[in-house]
XYZ file of N, CA and C in Angstrom:
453
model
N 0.844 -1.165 0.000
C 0.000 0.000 0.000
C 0.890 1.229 0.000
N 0.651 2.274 -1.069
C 1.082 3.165 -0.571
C 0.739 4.243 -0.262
N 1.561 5.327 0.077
C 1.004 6.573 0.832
C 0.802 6.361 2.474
N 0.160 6.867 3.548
C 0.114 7.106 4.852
C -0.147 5.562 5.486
N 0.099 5.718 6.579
C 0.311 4.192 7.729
C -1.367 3.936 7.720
N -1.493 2.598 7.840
C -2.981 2.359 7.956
C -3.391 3.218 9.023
N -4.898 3.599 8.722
C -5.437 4.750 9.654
C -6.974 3.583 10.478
N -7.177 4.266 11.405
C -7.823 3.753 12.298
C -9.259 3.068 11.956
N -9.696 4.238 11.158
C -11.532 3.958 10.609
C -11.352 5.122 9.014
N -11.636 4.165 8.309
C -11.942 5.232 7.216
C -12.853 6.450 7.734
N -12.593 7.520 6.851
C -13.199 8.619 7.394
C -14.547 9.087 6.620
N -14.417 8.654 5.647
C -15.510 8.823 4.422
C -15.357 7.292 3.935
N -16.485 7.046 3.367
C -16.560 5.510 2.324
C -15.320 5.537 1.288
N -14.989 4.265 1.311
C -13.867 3.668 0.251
C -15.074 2.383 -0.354
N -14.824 3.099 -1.533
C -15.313 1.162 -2.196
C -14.450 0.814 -3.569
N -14.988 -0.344 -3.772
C -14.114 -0.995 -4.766
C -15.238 -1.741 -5.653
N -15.302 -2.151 -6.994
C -16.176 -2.478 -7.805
C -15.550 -3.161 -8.635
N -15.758 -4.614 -9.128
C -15.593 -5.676 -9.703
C -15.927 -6.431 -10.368
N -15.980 -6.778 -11.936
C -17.012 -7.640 -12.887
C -16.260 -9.237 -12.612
N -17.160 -9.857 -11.689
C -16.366 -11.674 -11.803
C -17.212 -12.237 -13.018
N -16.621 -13.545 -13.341
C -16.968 -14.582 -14.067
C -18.425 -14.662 -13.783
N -19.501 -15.446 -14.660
C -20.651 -16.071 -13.802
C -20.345 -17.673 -13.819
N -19.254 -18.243 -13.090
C -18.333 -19.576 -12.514
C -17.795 -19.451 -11.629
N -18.104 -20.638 -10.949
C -17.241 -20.954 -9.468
C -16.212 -20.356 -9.265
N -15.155 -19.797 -9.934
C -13.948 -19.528 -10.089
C -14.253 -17.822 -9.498
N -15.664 -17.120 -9.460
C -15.644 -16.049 -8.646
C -15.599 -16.384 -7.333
N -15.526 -17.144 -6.784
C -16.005 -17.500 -5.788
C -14.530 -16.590 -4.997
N -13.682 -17.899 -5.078
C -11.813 -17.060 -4.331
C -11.437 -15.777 -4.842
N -11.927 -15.442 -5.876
C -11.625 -14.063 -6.554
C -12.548 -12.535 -6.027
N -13.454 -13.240 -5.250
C -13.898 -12.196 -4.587
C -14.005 -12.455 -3.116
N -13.465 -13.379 -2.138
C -13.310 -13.333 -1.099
C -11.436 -12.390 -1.170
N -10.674 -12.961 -2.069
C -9.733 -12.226 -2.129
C -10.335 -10.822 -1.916
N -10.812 -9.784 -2.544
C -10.668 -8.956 -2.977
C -11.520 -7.875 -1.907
N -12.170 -8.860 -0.957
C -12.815 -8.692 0.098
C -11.798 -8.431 1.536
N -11.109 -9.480 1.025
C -9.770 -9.626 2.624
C -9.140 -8.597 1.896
N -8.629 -8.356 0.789
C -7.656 -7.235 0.766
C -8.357 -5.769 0.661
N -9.518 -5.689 0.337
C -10.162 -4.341 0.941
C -10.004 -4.001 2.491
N -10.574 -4.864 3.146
C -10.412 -5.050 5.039
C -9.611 -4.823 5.257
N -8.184 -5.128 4.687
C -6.573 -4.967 5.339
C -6.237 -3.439 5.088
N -7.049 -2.814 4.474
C -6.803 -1.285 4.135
C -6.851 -0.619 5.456
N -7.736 -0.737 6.085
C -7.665 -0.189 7.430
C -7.025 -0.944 9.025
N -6.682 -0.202 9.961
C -7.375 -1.195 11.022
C -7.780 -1.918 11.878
N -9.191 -0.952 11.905
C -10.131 -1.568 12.748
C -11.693 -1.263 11.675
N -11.507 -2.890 11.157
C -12.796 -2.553 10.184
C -13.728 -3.630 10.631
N -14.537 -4.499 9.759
C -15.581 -5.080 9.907
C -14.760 -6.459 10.299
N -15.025 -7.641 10.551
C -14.472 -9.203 10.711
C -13.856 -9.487 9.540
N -12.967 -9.605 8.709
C -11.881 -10.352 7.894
C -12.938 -11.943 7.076
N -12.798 -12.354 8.230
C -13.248 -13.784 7.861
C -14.839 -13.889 7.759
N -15.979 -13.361 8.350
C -17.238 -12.919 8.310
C -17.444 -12.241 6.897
N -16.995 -11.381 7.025
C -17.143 -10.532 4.948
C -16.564 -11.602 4.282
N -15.653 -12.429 4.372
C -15.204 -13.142 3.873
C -16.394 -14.570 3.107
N -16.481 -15.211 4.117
C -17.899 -16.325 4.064
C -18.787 -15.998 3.768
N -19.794 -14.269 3.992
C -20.949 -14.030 3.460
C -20.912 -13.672 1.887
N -19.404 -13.399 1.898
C -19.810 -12.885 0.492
C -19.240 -13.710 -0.473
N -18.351 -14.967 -0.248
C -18.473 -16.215 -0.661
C -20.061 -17.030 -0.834
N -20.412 -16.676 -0.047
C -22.096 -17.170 -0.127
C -22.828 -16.390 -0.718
N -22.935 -15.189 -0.796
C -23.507 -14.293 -1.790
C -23.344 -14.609 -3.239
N -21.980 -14.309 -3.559
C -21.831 -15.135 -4.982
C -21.679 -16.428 -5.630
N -22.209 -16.814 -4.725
C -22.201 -18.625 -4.964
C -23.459 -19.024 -5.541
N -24.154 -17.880 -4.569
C -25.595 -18.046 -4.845
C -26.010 -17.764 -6.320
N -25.231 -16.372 -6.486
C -25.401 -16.031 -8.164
C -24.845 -16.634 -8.901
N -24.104 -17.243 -8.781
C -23.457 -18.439 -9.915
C -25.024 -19.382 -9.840
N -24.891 -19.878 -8.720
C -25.476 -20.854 -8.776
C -27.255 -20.545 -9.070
N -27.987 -19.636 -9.077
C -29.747 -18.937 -9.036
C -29.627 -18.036 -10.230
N -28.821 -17.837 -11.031
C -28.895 -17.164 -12.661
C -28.981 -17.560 -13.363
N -28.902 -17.819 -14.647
C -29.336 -18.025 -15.660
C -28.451 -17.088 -16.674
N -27.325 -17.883 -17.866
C -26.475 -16.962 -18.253
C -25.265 -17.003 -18.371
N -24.501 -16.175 -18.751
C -23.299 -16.097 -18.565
C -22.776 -14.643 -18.436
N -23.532 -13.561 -18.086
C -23.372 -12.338 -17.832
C -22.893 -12.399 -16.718
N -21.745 -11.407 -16.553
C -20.654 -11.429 -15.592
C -21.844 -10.924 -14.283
N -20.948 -11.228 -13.001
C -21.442 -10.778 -11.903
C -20.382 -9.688 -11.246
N -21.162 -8.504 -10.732
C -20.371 -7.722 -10.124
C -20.308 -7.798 -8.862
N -18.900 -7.473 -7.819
C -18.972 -6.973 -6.531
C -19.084 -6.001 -5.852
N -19.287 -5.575 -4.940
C -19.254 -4.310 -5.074
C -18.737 -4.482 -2.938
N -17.336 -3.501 -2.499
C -17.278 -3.380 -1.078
C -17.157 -2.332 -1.222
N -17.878 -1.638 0.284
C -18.098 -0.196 0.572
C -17.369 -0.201 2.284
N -16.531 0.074 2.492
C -15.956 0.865 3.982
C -16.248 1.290 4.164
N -17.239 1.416 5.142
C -17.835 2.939 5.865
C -17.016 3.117 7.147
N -17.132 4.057 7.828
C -17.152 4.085 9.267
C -17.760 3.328 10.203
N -18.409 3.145 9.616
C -18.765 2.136 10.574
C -19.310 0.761 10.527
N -18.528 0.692 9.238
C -18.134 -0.829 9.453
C -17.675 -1.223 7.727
N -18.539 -2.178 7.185
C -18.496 -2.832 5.552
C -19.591 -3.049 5.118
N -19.763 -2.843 3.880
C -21.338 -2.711 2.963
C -20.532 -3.701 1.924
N -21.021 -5.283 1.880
C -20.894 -5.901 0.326
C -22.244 -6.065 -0.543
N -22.004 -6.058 -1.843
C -22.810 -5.978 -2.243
C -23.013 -6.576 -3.647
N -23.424 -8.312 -3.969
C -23.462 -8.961 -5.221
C -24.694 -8.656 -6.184
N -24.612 -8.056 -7.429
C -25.348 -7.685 -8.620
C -25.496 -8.800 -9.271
N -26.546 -9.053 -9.747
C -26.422 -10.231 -10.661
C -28.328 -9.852 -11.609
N -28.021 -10.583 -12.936
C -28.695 -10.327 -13.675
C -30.504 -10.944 -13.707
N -30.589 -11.444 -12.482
C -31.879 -12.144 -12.511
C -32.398 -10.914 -11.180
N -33.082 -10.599 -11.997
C -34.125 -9.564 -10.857
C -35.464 -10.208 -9.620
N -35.488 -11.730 -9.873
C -35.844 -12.351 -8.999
C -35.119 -12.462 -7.466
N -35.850 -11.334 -6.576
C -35.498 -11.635 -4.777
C -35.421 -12.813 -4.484
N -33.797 -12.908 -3.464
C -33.870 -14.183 -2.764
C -34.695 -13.990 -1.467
N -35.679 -15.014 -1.706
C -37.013 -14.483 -0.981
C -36.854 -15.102 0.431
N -36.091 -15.593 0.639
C -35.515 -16.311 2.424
C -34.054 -15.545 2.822
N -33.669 -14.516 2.496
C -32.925 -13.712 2.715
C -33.263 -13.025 4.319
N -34.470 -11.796 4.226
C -34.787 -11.155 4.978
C -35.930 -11.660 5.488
N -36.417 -13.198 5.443
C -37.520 -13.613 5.948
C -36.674 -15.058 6.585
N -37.242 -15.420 7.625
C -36.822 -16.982 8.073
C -37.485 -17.512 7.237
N -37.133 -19.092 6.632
C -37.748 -20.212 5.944
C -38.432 -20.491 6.761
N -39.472 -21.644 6.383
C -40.755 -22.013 7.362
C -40.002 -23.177 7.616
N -39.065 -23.351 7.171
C -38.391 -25.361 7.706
C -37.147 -24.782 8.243
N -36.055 -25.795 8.836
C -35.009 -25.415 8.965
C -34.157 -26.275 8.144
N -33.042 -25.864 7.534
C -32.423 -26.738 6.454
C -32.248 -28.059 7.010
N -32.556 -29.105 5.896
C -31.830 -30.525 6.207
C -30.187 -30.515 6.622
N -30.217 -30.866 7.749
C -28.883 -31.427 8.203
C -27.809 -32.528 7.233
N -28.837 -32.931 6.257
C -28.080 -33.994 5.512
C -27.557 -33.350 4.159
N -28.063 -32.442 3.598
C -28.089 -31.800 2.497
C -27.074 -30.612 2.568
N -26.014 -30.622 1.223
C -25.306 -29.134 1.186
C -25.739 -27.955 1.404
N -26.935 -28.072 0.689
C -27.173 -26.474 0.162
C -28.007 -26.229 1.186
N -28.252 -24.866 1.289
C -29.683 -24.556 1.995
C -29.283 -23.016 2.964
N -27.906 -23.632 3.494
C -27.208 -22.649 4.528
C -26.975 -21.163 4.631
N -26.848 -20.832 3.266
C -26.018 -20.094 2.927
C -26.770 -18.606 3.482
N -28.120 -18.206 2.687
C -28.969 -17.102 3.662
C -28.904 -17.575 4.860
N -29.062 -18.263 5.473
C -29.125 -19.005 7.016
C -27.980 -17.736 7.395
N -26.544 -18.068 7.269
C -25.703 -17.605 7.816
C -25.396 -15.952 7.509
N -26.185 -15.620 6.056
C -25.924 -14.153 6.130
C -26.756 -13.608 6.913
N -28.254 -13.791 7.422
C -28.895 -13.126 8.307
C -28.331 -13.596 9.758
N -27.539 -14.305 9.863
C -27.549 -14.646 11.310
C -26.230 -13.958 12.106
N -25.072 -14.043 10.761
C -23.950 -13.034 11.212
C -23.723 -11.877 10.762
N -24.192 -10.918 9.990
C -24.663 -9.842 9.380
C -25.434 -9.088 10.443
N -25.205 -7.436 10.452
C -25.734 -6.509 11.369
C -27.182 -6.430 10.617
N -27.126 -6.295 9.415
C -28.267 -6.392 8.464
C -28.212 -6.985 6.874
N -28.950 -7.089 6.445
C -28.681 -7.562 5.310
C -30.621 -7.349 4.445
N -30.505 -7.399 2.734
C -31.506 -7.102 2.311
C -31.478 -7.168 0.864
N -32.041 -6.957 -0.252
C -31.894 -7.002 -1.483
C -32.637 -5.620 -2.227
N -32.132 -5.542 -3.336
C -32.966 -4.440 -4.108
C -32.973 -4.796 -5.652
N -33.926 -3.734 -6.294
C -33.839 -4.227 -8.231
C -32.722 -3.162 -8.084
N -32.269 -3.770 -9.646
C -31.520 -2.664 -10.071
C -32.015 -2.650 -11.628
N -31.329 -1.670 -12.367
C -31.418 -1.641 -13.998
C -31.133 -3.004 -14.670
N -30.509 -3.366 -14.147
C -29.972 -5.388 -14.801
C -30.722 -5.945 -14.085
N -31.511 -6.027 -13.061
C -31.124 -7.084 -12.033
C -31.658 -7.214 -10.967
N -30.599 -7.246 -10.096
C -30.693 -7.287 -8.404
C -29.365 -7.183 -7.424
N -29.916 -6.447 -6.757
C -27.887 -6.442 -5.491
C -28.571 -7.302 -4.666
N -27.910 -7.915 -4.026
C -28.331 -8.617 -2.916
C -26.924 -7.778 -1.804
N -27.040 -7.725 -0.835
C -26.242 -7.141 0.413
C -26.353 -7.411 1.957
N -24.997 -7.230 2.425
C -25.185 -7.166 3.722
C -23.918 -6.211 4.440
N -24.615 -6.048 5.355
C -23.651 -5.336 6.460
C -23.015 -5.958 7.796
N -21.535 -5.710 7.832
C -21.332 -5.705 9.427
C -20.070 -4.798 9.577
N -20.473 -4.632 10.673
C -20.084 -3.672 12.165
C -18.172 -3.350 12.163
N -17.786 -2.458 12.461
C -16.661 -2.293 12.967
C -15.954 -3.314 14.390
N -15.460 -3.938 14.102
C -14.969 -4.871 15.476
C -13.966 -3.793 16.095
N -14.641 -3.493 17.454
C -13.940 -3.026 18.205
C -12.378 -3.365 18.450
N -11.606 -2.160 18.540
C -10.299 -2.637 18.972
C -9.360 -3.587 19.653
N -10.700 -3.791 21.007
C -9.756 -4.832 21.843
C -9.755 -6.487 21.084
N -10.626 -6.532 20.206
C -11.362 -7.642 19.792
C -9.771 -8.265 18.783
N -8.897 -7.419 18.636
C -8.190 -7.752 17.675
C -6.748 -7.805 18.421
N -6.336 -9.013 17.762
C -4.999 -9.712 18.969
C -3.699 -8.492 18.507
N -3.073 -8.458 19.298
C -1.896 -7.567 19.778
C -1.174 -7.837 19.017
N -0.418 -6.510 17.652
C 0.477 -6.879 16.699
C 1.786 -6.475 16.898
């Protein structure tokens, strides 16, 4: 990085914006790009939390589209905390996002988890249309200072 020593809390929003594949292969290419946004500051949101939701975010769009139109990322640093945010070209809401399912996933089965865990470790989370599409998003929190081991 260059220019000034990492600073404490961004002071204004930083984001970063990204066209992935619509293939598995977004998957590490945007948890990368997620951990190396986070390392910009710090004391930002959880590392490994932005990490998994938004591995699950775009997994989902690989996997619930239809296509081969790229998918975008989108991370926002705020102050107070991280805004991710996956675009993808099917304007159909993931409709168990911001609602509990009426079952709880099969224990035996892969899939199912994935909203499970963005509403459950996420400060918030929600979806919107867009001109293509749909963002799907979530938020979390600034981890307090002490929370982070002694460098």
């Amino acid at each position: 990085m260059n220019g000034p020593a990492l600073q404490e809390r961004p002071s204004a929003s930083a984001s970063w914006r990204i066209a992935l594949p619509h293939t598995a292969a977004a998957v590490p290419v945007a948890r990368a790009l997620v951990r190396t946004a986070l390392s910009e500051v710090k004391y930002t949101a959880d590392s490994d939390t932005a990490e998994l939701l938004t591995a699950e975010l775009v997994a989902n769009a690989v996997e619930h589209t239809a296509g081969d139109a790229p998918i975008e990322l989108v991370v926002e640093l705020l102050p107070t905390g991280c805004q991710v945010e996956v675009h993808d070209p099917d304007p159909v809401p993931p409709l168990s996002l911001t609602k509990p399912a009426d079952e709880e996933p099969d224990p035996w089965q892969e899939h199912g988890r994935g909203l499970l865990l963005i509403r459950a470790l996420s400060s918030s989370c929600g979806h919107r249309p867009t001109e293509s599409g749909k963002a799907v998003w979530f938020r979390l929190p600034v981890v307090p200072p002490q929370w982070h081991p002694a460098g």
